[in-house]
Short mmCIF file of C-alpha atoms in Angstrom, two decimals:
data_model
loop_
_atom_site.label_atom_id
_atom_site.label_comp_id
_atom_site.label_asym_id
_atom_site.label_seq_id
_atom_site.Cartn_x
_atom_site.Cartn_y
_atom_site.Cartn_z
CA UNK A 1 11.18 4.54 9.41
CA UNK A 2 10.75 5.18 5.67
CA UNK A 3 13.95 5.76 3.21
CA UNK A 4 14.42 6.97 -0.40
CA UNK A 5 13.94 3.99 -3.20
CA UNK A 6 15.10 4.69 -7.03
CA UNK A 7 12.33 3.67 -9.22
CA UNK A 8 9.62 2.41 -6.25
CA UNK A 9 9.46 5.53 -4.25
CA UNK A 10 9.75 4.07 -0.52
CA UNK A 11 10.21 1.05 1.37
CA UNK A 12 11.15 0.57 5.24
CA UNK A 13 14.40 1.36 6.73
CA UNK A 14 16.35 -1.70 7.06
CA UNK A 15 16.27 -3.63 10.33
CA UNK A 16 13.64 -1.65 11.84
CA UNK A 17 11.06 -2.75 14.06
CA UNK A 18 7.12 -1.18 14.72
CA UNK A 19 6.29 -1.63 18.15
CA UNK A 20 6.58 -5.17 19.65
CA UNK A 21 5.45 -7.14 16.62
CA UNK A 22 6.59 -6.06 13.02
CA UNK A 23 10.36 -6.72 12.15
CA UNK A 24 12.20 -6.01 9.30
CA UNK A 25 15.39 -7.60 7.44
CA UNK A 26 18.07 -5.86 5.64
CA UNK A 27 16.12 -5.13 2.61
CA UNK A 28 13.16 -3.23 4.86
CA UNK A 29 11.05 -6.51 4.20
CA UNK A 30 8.78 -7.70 6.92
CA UNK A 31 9.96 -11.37 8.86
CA UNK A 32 7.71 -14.26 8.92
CA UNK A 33 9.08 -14.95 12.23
CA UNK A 34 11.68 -13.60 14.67
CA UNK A 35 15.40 -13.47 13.78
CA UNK A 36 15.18 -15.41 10.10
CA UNK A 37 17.70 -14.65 7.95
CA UNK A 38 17.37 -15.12 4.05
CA UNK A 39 19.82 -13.75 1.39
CA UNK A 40 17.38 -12.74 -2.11
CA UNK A 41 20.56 -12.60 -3.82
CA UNK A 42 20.48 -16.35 -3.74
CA UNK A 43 18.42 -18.97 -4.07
CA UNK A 44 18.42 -23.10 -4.36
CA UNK A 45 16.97 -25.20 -6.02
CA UNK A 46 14.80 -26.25 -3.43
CA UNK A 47 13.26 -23.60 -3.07
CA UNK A 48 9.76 -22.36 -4.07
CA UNK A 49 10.01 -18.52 -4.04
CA UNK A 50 6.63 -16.47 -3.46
CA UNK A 51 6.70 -12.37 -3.66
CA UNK A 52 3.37 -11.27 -2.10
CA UNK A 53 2.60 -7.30 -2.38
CA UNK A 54 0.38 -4.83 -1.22
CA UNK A 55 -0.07 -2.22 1.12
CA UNK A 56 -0.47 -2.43 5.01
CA UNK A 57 -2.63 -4.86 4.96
CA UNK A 58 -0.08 -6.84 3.31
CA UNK A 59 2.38 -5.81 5.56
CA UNK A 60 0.68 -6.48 8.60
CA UNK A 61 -1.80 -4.75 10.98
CA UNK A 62 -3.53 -5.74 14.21
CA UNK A 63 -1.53 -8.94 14.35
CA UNK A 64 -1.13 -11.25 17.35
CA UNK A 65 2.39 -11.75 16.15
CA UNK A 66 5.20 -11.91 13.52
CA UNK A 67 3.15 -15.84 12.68
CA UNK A 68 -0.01 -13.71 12.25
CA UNK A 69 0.88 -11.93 8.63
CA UNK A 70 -0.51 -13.03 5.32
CA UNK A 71 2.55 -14.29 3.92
CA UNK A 72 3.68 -16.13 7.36
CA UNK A 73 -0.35 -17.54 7.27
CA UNK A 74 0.40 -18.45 3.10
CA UNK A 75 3.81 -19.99 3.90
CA UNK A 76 2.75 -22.35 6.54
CA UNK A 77 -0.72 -23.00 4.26
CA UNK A 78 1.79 -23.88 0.91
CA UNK A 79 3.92 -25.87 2.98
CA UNK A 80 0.97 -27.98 4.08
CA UNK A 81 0.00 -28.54 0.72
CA UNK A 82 3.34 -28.97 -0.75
CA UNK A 83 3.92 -32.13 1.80
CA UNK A 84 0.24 -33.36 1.87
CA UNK A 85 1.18 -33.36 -2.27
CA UNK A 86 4.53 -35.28 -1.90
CA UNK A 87 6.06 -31.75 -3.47
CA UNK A 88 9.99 -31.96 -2.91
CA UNK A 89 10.19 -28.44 -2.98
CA UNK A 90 10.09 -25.68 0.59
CA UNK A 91 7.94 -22.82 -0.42
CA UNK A 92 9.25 -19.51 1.01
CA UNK A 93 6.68 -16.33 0.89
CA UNK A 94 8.36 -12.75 0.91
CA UNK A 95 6.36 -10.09 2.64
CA UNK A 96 6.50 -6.89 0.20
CA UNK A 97 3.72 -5.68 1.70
CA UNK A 98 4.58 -1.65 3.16
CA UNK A 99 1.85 1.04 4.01
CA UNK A 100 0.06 2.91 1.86
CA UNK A 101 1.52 1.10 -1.42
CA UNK A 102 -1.08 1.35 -4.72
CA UNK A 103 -0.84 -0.50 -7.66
CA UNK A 104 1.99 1.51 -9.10
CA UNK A 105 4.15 0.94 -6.27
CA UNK A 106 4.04 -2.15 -6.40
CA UNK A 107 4.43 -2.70 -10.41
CA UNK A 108 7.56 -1.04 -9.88
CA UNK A 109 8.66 -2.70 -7.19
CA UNK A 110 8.12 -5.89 -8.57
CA UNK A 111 10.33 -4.60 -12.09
CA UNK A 112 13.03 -3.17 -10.26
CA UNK A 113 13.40 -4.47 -6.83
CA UNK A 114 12.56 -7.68 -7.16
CA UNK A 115 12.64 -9.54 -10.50
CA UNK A 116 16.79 -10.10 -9.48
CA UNK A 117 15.52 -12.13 -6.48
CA UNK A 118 14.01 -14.92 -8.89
CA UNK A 119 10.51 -15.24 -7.85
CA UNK A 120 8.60 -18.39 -8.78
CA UNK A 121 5.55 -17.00 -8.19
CA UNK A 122 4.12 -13.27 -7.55
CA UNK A 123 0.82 -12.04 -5.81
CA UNK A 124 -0.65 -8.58 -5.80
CA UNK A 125 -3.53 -8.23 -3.21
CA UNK A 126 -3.92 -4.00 -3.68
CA UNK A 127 -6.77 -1.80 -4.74
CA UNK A 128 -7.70 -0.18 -1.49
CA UNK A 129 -5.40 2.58 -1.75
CA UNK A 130 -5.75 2.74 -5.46
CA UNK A 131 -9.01 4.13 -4.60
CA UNK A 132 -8.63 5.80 -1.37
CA UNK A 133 -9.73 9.35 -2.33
CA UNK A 134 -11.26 12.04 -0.33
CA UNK A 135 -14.44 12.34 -2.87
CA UNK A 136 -15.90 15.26 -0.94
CA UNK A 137 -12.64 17.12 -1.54
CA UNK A 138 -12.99 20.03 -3.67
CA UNK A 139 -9.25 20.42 -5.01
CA UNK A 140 -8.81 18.59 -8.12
CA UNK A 141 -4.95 19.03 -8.27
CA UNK A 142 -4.87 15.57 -6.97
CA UNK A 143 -7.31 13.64 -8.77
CA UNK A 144 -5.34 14.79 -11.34
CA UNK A 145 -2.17 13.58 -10.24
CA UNK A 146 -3.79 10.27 -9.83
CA UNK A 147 -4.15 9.61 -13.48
CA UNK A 148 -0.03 9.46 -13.68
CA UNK A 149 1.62 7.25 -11.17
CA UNK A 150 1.93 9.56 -8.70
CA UNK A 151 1.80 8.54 -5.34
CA UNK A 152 -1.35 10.68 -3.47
CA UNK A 153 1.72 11.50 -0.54
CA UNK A 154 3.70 13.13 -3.32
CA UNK A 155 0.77 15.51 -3.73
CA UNK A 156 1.50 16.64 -0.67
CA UNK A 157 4.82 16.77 -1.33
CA UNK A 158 4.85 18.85 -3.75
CA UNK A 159 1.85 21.46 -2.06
CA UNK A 160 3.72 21.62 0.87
CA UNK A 161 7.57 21.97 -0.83
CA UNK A 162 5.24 25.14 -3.21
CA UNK A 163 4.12 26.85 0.29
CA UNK A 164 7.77 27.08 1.28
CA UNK A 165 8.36 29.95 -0.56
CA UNK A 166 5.78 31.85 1.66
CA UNK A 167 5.79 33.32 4.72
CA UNK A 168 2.42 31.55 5.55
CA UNK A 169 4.12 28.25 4.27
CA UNK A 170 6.91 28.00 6.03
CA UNK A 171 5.22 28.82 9.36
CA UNK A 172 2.70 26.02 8.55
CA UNK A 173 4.93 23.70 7.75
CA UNK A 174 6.74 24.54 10.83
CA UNK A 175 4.05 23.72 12.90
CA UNK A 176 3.93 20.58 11.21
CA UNK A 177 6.66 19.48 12.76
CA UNK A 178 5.95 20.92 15.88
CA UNK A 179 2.90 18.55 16.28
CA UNK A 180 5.31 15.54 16.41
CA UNK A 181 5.98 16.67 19.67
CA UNK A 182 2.36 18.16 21.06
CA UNK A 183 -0.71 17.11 21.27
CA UNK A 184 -1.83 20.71 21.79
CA UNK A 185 -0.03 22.03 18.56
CA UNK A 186 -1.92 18.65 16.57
CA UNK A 187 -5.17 20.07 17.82
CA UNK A 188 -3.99 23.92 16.56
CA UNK A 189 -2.42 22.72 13.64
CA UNK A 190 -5.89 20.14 12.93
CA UNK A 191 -8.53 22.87 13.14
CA UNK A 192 -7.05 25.75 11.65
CA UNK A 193 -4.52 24.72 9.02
CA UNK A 194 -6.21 21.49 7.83
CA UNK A 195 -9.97 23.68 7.91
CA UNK A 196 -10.42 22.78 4.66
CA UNK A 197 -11.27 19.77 5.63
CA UNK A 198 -13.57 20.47 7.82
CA UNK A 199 -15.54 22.83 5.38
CA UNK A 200 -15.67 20.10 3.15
CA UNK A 201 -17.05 17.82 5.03
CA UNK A 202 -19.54 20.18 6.30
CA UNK A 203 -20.66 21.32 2.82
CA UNK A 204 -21.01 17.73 1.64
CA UNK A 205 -23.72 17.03 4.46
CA UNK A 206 -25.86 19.96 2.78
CA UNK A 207 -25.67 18.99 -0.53
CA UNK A 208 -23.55 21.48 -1.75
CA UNK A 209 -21.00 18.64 -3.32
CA UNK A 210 -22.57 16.43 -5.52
CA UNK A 211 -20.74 13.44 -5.31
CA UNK A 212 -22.06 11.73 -8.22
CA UNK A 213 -20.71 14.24 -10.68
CA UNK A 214 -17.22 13.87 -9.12
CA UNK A 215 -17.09 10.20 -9.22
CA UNK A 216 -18.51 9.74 -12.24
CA UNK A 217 -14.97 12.18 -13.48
CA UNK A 218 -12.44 10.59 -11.42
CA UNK A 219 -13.03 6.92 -10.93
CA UNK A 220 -12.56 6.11 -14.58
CA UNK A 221 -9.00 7.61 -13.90
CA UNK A 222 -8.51 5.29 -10.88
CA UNK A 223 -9.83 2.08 -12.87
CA UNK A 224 -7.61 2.55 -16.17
CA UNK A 225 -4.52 3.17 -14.12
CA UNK A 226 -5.07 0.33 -11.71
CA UNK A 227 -5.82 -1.86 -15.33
CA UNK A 228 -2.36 -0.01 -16.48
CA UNK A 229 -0.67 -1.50 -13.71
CA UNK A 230 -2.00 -4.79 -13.73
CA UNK A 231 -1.30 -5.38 -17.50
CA UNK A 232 2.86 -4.15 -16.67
CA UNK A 233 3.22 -6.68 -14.36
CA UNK A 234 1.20 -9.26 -16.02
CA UNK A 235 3.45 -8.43 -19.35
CA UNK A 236 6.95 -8.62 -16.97
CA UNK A 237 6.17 -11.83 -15.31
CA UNK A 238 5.14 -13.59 -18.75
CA UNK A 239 8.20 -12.32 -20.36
CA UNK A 240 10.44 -14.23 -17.10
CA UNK A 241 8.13 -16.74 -17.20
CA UNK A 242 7.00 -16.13 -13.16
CA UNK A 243 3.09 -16.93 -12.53
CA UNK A 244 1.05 -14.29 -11.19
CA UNK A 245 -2.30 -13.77 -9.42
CA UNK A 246 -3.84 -10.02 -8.96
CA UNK A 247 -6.67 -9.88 -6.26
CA UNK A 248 -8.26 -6.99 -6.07
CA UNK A 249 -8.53 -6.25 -2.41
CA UNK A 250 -11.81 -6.04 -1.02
CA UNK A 251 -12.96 -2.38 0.90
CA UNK A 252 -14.73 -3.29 3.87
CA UNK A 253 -17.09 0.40 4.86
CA UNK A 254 -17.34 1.76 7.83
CA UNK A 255 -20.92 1.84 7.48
CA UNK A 256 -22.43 -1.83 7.49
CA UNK A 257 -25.56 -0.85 5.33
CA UNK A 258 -23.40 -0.42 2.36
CA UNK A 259 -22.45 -3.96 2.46
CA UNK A 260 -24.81 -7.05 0.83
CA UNK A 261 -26.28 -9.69 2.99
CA UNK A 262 -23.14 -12.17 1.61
CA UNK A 263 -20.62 -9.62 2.56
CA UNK A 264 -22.63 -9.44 5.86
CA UNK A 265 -22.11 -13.05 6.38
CA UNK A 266 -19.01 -13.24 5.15
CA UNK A 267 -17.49 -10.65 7.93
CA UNK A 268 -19.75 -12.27 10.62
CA UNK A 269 -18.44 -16.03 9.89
#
């Protein structure tokens, strides 16, 4: 449900649809609510135009419906306001939210996918997937790719498009695509091709991975292209005089004793 985007990388296939709640328009942006229609090439005077982007969290997960996503929960809030605030203007929020989008997705998308649409206003809730690394990996081929804007998929990409000139490759990349279709093969494929991962986990629970060291070598990489980012689209929306706002999108852990007490209370409340 994915296509081909100059400049951005990805977005979702026009008019598609992920399971009973997510819909999408003609430019693979995710509705507010069931069956609206809006035309970006256009836009009145009236209108107060909001670009929110992220990743899937953005985009919407676990919802209760199409009313449940951020920028349906931010449109409804802003129209609130705007009335409460005799504001003669109708505030419209665009869902550019899509999964697994990092910082230099959506810097890009913003420059060339969306800056014709006019945007009053621009949000960028990310960082999640800016630093969603496998630290107990031991390949460094794509840490290293991370300090470019290279998306962490295209590292794959690019691994899996290098095995194809080997016998070993293209069997394992044929029973990639075998797995679509069986659970079995998923298992097969799972423990013996993806191993590695397996190993590594394994040798991090002895000790033999120190985690500091690689942290202490990779995150700067992840911080100063994240800042990179952040400056672009700060410079681009000055320059077409749009406001901005970058929130850097909290990481809730899997493993409660890594949070504070506030954090704690925070999630509980």
């Amino acid at each position: 449900q994915f296509e081909y985007l100059p400049y951005v990388g990805y977005r979702r296939a026009p008019h598609s649809q992920i399971g009973d709640v997510l819909e999408y328009d003609q430019y693979g942006l995710a509705l507010n609510r069931s069956g609206e229609r809006r035309n970006l090439t256009e836009k009145s005077a009236e209108e107060f135009r909001v670009i929110l982007f992220g990743g899937s969290t953005v985009e919407g997960r676990n919802l209760n419906g199409l009313s449940d996503t951020l920028t349906a929960r931010l449109e409804k809030k802003l129209d609130e306001l705007f009335k409460e605030n005799a504001i003669q203007l109708t505030p419209k929020v665009i869902n550019a939210g899509i999964s697994s989008a990092f910082s230099a997705t959506t810097s890009s998308s913003f420059i060339y996918q969306f800056l014709p649409a006019k945007p009053d206003f621009v949000i960028f809730f990310e960082g999640t997937n800016d630093f969603s690394v496998q630290w107990d990996s031991t390949d460094s081929s794509a840490y290293d790719l991370f300090a470019h804007n290279y998306h962490p998929i295209l590292s794959t990409v690019f691994k899996s498009y290098g095995k194809m000139f080997s016998i070993s490759g293209v069997l394992s990349n044929m029973m990639l695509n075998l797995t679509y279709h069986s659970a079995a093969i998923d298992f097969i494929y799972k423990t013996i091709v993806k191993g590695h991962r397996i190993i590594s986990i394994v040798k991090s629970r002895l000790g033999w991975i120190n985690f500091k060291e690689t942290i202490a070598k990779y995150m700067p990489i992840h911080i100063n292209r994240y800042e990179r980012n952040i400056i672009t689209s700060i410079g681009v929306a000055k320059e077409f005089q749009i406001g901005i706002a970058n929130i850097l999108q909290p990481t809730l852990l899997g493993n409660s004793q890594s949070l504070s007490n506030d954090e704690r209370t925070i999630i509980k409340e």
